[in-house]
CSV table of C-alpha atoms in Angstrom, one decimal:
chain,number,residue,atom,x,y,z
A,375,UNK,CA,-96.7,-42.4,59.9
A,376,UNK,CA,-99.8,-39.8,59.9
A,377,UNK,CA,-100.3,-37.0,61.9
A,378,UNK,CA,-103.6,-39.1,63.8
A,379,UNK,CA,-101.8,-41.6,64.8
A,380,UNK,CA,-99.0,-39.4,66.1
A,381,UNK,CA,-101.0,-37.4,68.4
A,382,UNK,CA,-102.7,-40.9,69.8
A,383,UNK,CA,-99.5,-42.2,70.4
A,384,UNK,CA,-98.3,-39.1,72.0
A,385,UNK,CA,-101.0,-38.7,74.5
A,386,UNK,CA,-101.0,-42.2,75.4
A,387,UNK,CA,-97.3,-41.2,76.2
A,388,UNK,CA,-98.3,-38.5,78.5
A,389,UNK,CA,-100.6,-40.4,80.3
A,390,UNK,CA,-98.4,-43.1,81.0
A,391,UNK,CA,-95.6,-40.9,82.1
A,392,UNK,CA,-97.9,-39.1,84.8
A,393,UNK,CA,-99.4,-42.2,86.4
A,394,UNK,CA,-95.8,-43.8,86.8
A,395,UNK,CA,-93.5,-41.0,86.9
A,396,UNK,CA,-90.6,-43.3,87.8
A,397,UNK,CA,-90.6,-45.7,85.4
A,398,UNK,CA,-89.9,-42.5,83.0
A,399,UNK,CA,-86.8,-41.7,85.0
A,400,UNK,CA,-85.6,-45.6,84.2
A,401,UNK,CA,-86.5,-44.9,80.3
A,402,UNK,CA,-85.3,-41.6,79.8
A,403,UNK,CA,-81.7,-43.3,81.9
A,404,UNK,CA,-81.8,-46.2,79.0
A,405,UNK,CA,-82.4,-44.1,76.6
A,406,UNK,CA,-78.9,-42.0,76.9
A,407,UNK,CA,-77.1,-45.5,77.7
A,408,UNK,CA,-78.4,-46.8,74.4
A,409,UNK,CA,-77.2,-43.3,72.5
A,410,UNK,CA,-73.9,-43.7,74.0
A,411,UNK,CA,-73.0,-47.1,73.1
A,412,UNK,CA,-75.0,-46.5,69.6
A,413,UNK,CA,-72.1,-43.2,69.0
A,414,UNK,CA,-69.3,-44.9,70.3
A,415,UNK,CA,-70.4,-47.6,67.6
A,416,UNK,CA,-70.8,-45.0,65.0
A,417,UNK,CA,-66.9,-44.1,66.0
A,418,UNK,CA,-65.9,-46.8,65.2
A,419,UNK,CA,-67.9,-47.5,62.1
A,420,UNK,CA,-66.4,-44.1,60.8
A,421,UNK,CA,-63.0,-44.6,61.7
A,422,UNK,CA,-63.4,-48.4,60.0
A,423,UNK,CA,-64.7,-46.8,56.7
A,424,UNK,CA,-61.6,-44.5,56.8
A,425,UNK,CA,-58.5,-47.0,57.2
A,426,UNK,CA,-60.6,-49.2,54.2
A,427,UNK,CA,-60.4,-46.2,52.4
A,428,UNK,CA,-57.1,-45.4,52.8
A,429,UNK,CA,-56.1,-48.9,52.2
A,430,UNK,CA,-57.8,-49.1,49.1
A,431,UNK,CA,-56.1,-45.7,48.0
A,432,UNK,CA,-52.8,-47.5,48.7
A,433,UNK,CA,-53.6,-50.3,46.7
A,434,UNK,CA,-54.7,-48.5,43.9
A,435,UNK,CA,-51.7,-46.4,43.6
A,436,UNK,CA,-49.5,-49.1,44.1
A,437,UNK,CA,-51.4,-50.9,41.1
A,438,UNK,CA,-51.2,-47.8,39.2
A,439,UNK,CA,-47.5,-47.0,39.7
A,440,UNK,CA,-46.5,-51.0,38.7
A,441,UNK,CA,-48.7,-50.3,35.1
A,442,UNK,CA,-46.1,-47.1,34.4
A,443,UNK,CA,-46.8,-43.9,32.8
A,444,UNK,CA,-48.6,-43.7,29.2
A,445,UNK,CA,-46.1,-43.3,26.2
A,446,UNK,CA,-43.9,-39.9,26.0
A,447,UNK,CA,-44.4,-37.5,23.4
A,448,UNK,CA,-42.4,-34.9,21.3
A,449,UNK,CA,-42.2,-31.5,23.0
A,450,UNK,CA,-39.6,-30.5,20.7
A,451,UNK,CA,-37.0,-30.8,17.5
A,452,UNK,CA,-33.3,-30.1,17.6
A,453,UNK,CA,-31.2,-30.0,14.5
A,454,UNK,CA,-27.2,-30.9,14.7
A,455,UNK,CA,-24.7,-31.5,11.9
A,456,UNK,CA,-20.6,-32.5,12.2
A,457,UNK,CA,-19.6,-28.9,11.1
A,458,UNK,CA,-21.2,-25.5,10.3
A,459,UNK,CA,-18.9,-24.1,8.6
A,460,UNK,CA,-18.8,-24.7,4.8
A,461,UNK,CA,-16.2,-24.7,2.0
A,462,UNK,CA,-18.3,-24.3,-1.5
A,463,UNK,CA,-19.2,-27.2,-3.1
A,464,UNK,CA,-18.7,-29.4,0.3
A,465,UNK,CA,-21.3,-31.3,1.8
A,466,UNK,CA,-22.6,-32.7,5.6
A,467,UNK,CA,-25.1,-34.5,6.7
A,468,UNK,CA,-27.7,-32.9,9.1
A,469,UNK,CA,-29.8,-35.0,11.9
A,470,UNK,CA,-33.0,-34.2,13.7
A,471,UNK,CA,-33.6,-35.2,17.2
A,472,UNK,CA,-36.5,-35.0,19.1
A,473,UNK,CA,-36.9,-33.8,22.6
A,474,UNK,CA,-39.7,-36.4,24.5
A,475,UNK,CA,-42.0,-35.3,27.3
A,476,UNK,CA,-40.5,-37.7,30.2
A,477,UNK,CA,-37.3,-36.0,29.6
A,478,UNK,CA,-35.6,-38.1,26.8
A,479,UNK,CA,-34.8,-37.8,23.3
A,480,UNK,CA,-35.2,-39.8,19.9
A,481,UNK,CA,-33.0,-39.4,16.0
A,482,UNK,CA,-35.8,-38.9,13.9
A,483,UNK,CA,-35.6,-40.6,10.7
A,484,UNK,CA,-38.9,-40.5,8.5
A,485,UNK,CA,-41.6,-38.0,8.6
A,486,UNK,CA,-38.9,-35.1,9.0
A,487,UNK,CA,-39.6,-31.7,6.5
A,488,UNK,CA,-36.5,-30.2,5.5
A,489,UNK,CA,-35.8,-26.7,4.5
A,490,UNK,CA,-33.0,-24.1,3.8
A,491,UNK,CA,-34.2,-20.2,4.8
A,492,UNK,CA,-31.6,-19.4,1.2
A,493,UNK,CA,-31.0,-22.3,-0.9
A,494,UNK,CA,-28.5,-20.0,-2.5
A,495,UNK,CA,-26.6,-20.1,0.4
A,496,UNK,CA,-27.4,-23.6,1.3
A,497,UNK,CA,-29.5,-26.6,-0.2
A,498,UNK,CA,-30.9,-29.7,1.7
A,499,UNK,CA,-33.0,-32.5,0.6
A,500,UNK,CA,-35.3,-35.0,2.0
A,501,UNK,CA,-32.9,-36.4,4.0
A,502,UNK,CA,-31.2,-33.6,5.5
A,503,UNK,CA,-28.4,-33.2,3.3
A,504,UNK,CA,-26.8,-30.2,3.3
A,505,UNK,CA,-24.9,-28.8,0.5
A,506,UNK,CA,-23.0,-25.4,0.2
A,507,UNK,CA,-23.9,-23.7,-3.1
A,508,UNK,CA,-22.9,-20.3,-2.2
A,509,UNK,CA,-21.0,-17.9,0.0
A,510,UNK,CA,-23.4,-16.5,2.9
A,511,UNK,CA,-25.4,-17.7,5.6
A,512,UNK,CA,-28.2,-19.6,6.2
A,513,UNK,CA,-30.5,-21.4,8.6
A,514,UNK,CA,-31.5,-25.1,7.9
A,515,UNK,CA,-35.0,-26.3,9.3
A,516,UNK,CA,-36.0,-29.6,10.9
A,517,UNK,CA,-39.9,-30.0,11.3
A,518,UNK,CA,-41.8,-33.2,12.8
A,519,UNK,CA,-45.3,-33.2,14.5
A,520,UNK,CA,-45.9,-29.6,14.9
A,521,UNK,CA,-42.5,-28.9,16.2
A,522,UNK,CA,-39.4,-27.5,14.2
A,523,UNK,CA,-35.5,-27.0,15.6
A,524,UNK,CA,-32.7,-24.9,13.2
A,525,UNK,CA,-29.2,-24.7,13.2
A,526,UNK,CA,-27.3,-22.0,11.2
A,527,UNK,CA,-24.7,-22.6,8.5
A,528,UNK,CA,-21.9,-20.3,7.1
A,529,UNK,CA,-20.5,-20.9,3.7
A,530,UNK,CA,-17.0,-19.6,2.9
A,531,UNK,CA,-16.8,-17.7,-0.5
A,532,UNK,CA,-13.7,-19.8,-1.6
A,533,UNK,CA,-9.9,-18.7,-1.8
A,534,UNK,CA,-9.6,-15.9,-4.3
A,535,UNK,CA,-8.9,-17.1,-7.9
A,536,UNK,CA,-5.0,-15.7,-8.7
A,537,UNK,CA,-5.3,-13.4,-11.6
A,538,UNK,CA,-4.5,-14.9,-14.8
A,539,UNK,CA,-1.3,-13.6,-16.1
A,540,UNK,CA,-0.9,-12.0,-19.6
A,541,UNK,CA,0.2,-13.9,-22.3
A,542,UNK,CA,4.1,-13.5,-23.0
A,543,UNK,CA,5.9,-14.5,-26.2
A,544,UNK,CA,7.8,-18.1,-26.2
A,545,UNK,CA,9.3,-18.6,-29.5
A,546,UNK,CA,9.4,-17.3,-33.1
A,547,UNK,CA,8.3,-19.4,-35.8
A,548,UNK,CA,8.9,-19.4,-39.6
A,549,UNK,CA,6.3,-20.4,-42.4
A,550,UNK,CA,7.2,-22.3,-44.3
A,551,UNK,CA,10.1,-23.9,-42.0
A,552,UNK,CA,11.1,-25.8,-45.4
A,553,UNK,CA,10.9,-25.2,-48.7
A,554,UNK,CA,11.6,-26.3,-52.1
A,555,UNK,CA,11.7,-24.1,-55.3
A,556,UNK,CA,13.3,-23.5,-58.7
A,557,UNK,CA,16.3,-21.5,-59.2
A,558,UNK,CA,14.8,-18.3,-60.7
A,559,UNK,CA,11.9,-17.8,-58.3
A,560,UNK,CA,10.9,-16.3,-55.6
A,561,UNK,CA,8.5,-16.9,-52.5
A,562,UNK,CA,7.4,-15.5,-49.3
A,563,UNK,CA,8.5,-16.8,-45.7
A,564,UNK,CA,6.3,-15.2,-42.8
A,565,UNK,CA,7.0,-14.9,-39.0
A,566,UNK,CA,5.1,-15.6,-35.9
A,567,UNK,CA,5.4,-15.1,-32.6
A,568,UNK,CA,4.3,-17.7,-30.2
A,569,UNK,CA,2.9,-16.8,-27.1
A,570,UNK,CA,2.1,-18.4,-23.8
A,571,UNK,CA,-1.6,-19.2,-24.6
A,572,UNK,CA,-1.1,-20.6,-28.1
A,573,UNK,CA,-1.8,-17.7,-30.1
A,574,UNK,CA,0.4,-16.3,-32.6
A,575,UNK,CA,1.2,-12.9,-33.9
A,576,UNK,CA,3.2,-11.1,-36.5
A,577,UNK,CA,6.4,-9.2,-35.2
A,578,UNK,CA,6.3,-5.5,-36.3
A,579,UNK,CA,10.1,-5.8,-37.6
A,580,UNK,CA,11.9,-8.5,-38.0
A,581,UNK,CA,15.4,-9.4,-39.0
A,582,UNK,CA,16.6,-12.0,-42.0
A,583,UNK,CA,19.3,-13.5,-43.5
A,584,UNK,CA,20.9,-16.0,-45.9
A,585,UNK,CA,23.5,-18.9,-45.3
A,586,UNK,CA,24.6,-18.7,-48.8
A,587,UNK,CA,23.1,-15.8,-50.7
A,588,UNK,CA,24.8,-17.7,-54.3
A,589,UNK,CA,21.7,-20.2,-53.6
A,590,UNK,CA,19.2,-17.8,-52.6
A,591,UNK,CA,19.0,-14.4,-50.7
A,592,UNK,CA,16.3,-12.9,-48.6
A,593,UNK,CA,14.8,-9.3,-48.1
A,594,UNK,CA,12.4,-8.3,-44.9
A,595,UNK,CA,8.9,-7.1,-45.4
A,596,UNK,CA,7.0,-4.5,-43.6
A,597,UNK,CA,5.2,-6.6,-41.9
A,598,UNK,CA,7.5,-8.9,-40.6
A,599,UNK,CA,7.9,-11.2,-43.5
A,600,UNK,CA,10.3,-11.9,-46.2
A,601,UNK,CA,10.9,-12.4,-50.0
A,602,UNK,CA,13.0,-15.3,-50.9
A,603,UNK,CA,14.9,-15.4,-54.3
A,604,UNK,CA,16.4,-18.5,-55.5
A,605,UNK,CA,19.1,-17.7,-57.3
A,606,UNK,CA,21.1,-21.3,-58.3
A,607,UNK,CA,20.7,-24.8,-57.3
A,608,UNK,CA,21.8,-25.9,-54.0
A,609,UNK,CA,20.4,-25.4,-50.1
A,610,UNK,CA,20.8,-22.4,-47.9
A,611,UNK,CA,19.5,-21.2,-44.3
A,612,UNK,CA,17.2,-18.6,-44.4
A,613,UNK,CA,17.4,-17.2,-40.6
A,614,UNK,CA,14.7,-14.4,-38.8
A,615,UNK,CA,15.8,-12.4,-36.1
A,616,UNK,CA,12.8,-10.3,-33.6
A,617,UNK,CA,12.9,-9.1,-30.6
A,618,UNK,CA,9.4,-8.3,-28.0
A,619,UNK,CA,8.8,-5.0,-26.1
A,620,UNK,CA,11.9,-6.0,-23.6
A,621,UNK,CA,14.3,-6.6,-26.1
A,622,UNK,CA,14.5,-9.8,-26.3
A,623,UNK,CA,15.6,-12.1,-29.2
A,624,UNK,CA,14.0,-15.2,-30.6
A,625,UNK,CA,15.2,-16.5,-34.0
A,626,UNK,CA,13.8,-19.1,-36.4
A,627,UNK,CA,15.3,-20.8,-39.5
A,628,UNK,CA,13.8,-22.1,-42.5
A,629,UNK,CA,15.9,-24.1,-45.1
A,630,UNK,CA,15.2,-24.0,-48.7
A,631,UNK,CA,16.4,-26.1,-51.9
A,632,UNK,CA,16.9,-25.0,-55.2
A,633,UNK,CA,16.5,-27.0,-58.3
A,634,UNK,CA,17.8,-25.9,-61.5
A,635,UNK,CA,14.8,-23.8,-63.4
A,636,UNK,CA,12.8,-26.2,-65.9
A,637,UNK,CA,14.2,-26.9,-69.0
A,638,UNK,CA,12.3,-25.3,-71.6
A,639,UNK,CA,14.3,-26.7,-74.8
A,640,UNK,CA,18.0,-28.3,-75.4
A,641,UNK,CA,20.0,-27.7,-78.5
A,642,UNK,CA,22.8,-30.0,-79.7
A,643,UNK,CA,26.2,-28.2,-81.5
A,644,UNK,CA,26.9,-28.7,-84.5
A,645,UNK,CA,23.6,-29.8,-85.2
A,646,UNK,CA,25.1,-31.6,-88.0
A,647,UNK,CA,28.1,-34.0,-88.3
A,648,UNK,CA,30.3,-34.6,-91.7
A,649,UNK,CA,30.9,-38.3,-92.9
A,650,UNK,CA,33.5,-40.6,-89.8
A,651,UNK,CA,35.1,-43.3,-90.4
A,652,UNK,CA,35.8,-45.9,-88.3
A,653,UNK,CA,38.7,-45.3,-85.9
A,654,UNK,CA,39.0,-41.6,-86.2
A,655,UNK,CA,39.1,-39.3,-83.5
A,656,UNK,CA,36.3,-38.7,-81.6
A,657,UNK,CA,33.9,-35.5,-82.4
A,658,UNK,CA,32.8,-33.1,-79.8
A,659,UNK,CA,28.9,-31.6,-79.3
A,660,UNK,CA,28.3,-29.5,-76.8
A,661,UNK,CA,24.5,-29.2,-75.3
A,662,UNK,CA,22.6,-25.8,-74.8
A,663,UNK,CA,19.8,-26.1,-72.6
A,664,UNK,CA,17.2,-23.0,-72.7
A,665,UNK,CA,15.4,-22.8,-69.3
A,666,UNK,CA,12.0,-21.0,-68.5
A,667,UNK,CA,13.2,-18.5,-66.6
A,668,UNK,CA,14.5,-17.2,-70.0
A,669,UNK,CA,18.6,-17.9,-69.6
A,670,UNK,CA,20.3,-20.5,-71.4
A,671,UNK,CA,23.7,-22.0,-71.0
A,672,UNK,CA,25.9,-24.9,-71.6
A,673,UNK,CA,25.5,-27.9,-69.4
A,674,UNK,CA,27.0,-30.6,-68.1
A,675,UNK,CA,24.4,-32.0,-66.2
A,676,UNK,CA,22.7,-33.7,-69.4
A,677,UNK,CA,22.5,-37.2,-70.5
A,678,UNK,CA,23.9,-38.5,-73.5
A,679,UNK,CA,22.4,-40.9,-75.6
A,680,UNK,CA,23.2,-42.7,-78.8
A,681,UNK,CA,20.9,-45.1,-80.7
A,682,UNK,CA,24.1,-47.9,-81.8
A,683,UNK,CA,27.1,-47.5,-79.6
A,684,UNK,CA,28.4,-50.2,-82.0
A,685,UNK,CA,28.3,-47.6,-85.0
A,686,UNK,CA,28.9,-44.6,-82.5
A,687,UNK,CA,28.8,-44.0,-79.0
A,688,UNK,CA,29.1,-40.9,-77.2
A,689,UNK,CA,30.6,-40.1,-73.6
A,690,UNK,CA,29.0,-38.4,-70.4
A,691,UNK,CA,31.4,-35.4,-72.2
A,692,UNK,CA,29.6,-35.3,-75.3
A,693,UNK,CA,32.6,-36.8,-77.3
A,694,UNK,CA,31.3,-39.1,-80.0
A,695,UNK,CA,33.7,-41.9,-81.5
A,696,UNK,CA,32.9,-43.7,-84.5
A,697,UNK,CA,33.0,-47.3,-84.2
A,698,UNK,CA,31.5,-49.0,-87.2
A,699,UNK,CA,29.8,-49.3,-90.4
A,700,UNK,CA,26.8,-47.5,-90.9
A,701,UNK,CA,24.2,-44.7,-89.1
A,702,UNK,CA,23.2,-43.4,-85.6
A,703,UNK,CA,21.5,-40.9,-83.7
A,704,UNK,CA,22.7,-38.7,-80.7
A,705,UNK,CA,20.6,-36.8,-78.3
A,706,UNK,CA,21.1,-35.1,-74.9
A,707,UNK,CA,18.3,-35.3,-72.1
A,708,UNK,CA,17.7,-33.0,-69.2
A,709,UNK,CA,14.8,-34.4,-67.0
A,710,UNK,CA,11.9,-34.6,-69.1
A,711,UNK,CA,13.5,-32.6,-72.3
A,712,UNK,CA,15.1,-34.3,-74.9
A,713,UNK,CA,17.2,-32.3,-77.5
A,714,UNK,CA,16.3,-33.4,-81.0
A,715,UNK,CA,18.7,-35.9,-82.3
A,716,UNK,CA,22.3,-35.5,-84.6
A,717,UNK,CA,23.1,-38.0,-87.4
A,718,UNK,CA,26.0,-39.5,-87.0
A,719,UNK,CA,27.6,-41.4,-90.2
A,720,UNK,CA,30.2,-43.8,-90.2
A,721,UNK,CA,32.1,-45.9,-92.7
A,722,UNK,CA,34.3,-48.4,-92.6
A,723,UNK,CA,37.7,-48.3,-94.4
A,724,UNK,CA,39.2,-51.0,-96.3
């Protein structure tokens, strides 16, 4: 509305109201009727508005409170394990657990970084196992979504290996324990000490002696050992005798065999026989056998031989008897030596 026709209306107003004063009375009494009943409406308008609005905050908490909160999230990572306190060499298995935001908690399986603060002390792989590699302690980490939990581990350094004890002598031993030489000879038998570890050592001094010094006799070294003499055919004991730093004995025996020395040469007497004849008495020889360790002797460990018992044999003795008509050959053996052969002639009388 413009400002001309405000001021018409106005003064038309004016006029009206002083040429009938009462009827303004009446208006202005209308008036305040009509702004009483048009507030009380207002009233009741507002207070309307409010309940709806309450109501409808009802309803859409109520709606919101049946659709439940939104999902919980991890506030935080715990790390347990069956035992903390290692043997070396043992291992456990640690878990990771995760602390939610509405108050509960979750295992975590993947996505979980493991690591030890010393794996010297402690080693864990990608799966949280944890191993004890060495005395000491040590804290094992857990890390998921930006949050990380730890839980300490002690390692025991293992019971304290028993000192290992010094090697102490067992038994004595001879070398060789058995032996077989030629009368004549001689040879050398050591001795060893045995200890507990399996090593060996020779005895500073040791003692010997011989079952039968006619077969062969012993003497003691310097350093521990022995010189062995055969002296005839036949076995003996050779026996050692030491003693270690507490006086105790240990003995060991080694047995040797003597053979006769080799035969070098064997010689038949008389190396040459007169004429027999049949039915005489019987001739003796006697066989000399040289051996290489230079002696010589009669024996009667050779084998006699002849080439025709029928013309003239000859006894295990030596004895040769004439039998028959004609000629044969005698010879005595000793292993391999043979003596060279003695003629023997017989005839036959008529």
């Amino acid at each position: 509305m413009n400002t001309d026709l405000r001021q018409l209306l106005y003064a038309e107003a004016v006029e009206l109201a002083e040429r009938h004063p009462a009827d303004l009375d009446r208006s202005v009494a209308l008036g305040q009727q009509r702004l009483r009943s048009r507030l009380s409406l207002v009233s009741v308008l507002t207070a309307v508005l409010v309940l709806a609005a309450a109501a409808t905050l009802v309803v859409v908490r109520l709606l919101g409170a049946g659709e439940g909160p939104g999902p919980a999230t991890v506030v935080g990572v715990a790390v347990t394990a069956p035992g903390h306190a290692l043997e070396l060499g043992t291992r456990v298995q640690a878990t990771a657990t995760a602390a939610l935001s509405d108050g509960g908690s979750r295992v975590l399986g993947g996505g979980v970084v493991w690591a030890s603060a010393d794996p010297a002390v402690v080693a864990v792989d990608g799966a949280g196992l944890v191993t004890a590699v060495g005395p000491g302690t040590a804290e094992v980490t857990a890390a998921f979504g930006g949050h990380s939990g730890s839980a300490a581990f002690a390692v025991a350094g293992g019971p304290t290996p028993s000192p290992t004890p010094l090697p102490h002598i067992v038994a004595l031993r001879v070398d060789p324990d058995s032996l077989t030489v030629e009368a004549g000879t001689t040879g050398t038998i050591n001795a060893h000490f045995i200890y507990s570890d399996g090593s060996s050592a020779a005895p500073a001094h040791a003692e010997w002696w011989s079952s039968d010094p006619t077969v062969a006799t012993v003497a003691a070294q310097p350093n521990g050992g022995a010189t062995e003499t055969a002296i005839a055919a036949g076995t003996a004991k050779i026996t050692a005798l030491a003693r270690d730093e507490a006086g105790t004995a240990f003995t060991a025996t080694a047995t040797v065999t003597v053979n006769p020395p080799a035969v070098v040469r064997i010689t038949i007497y008389p190396p040459e026989l007169p004429i027999l004849y049949a039915g005489d008495k019987p001739v003796k020889l006697t066989a000399t056998v040289v051996y290489r360790d230079g002696t010589s002797g009669e024996s009667d460990l050779v084998a006699w031989a002849s080439t025709d018992n029928g013309i003239a044999h000859v006894d295990s003795r030596g004895y040769v008897y004439p039998e028959g008509h004609g000629t044969a050959t005698i010879t005595a053996a000793l292993g391999d030596v043979t003596s060279p052969p003695v003629t023997v002639t017989v005839k036959q009388i008529y």
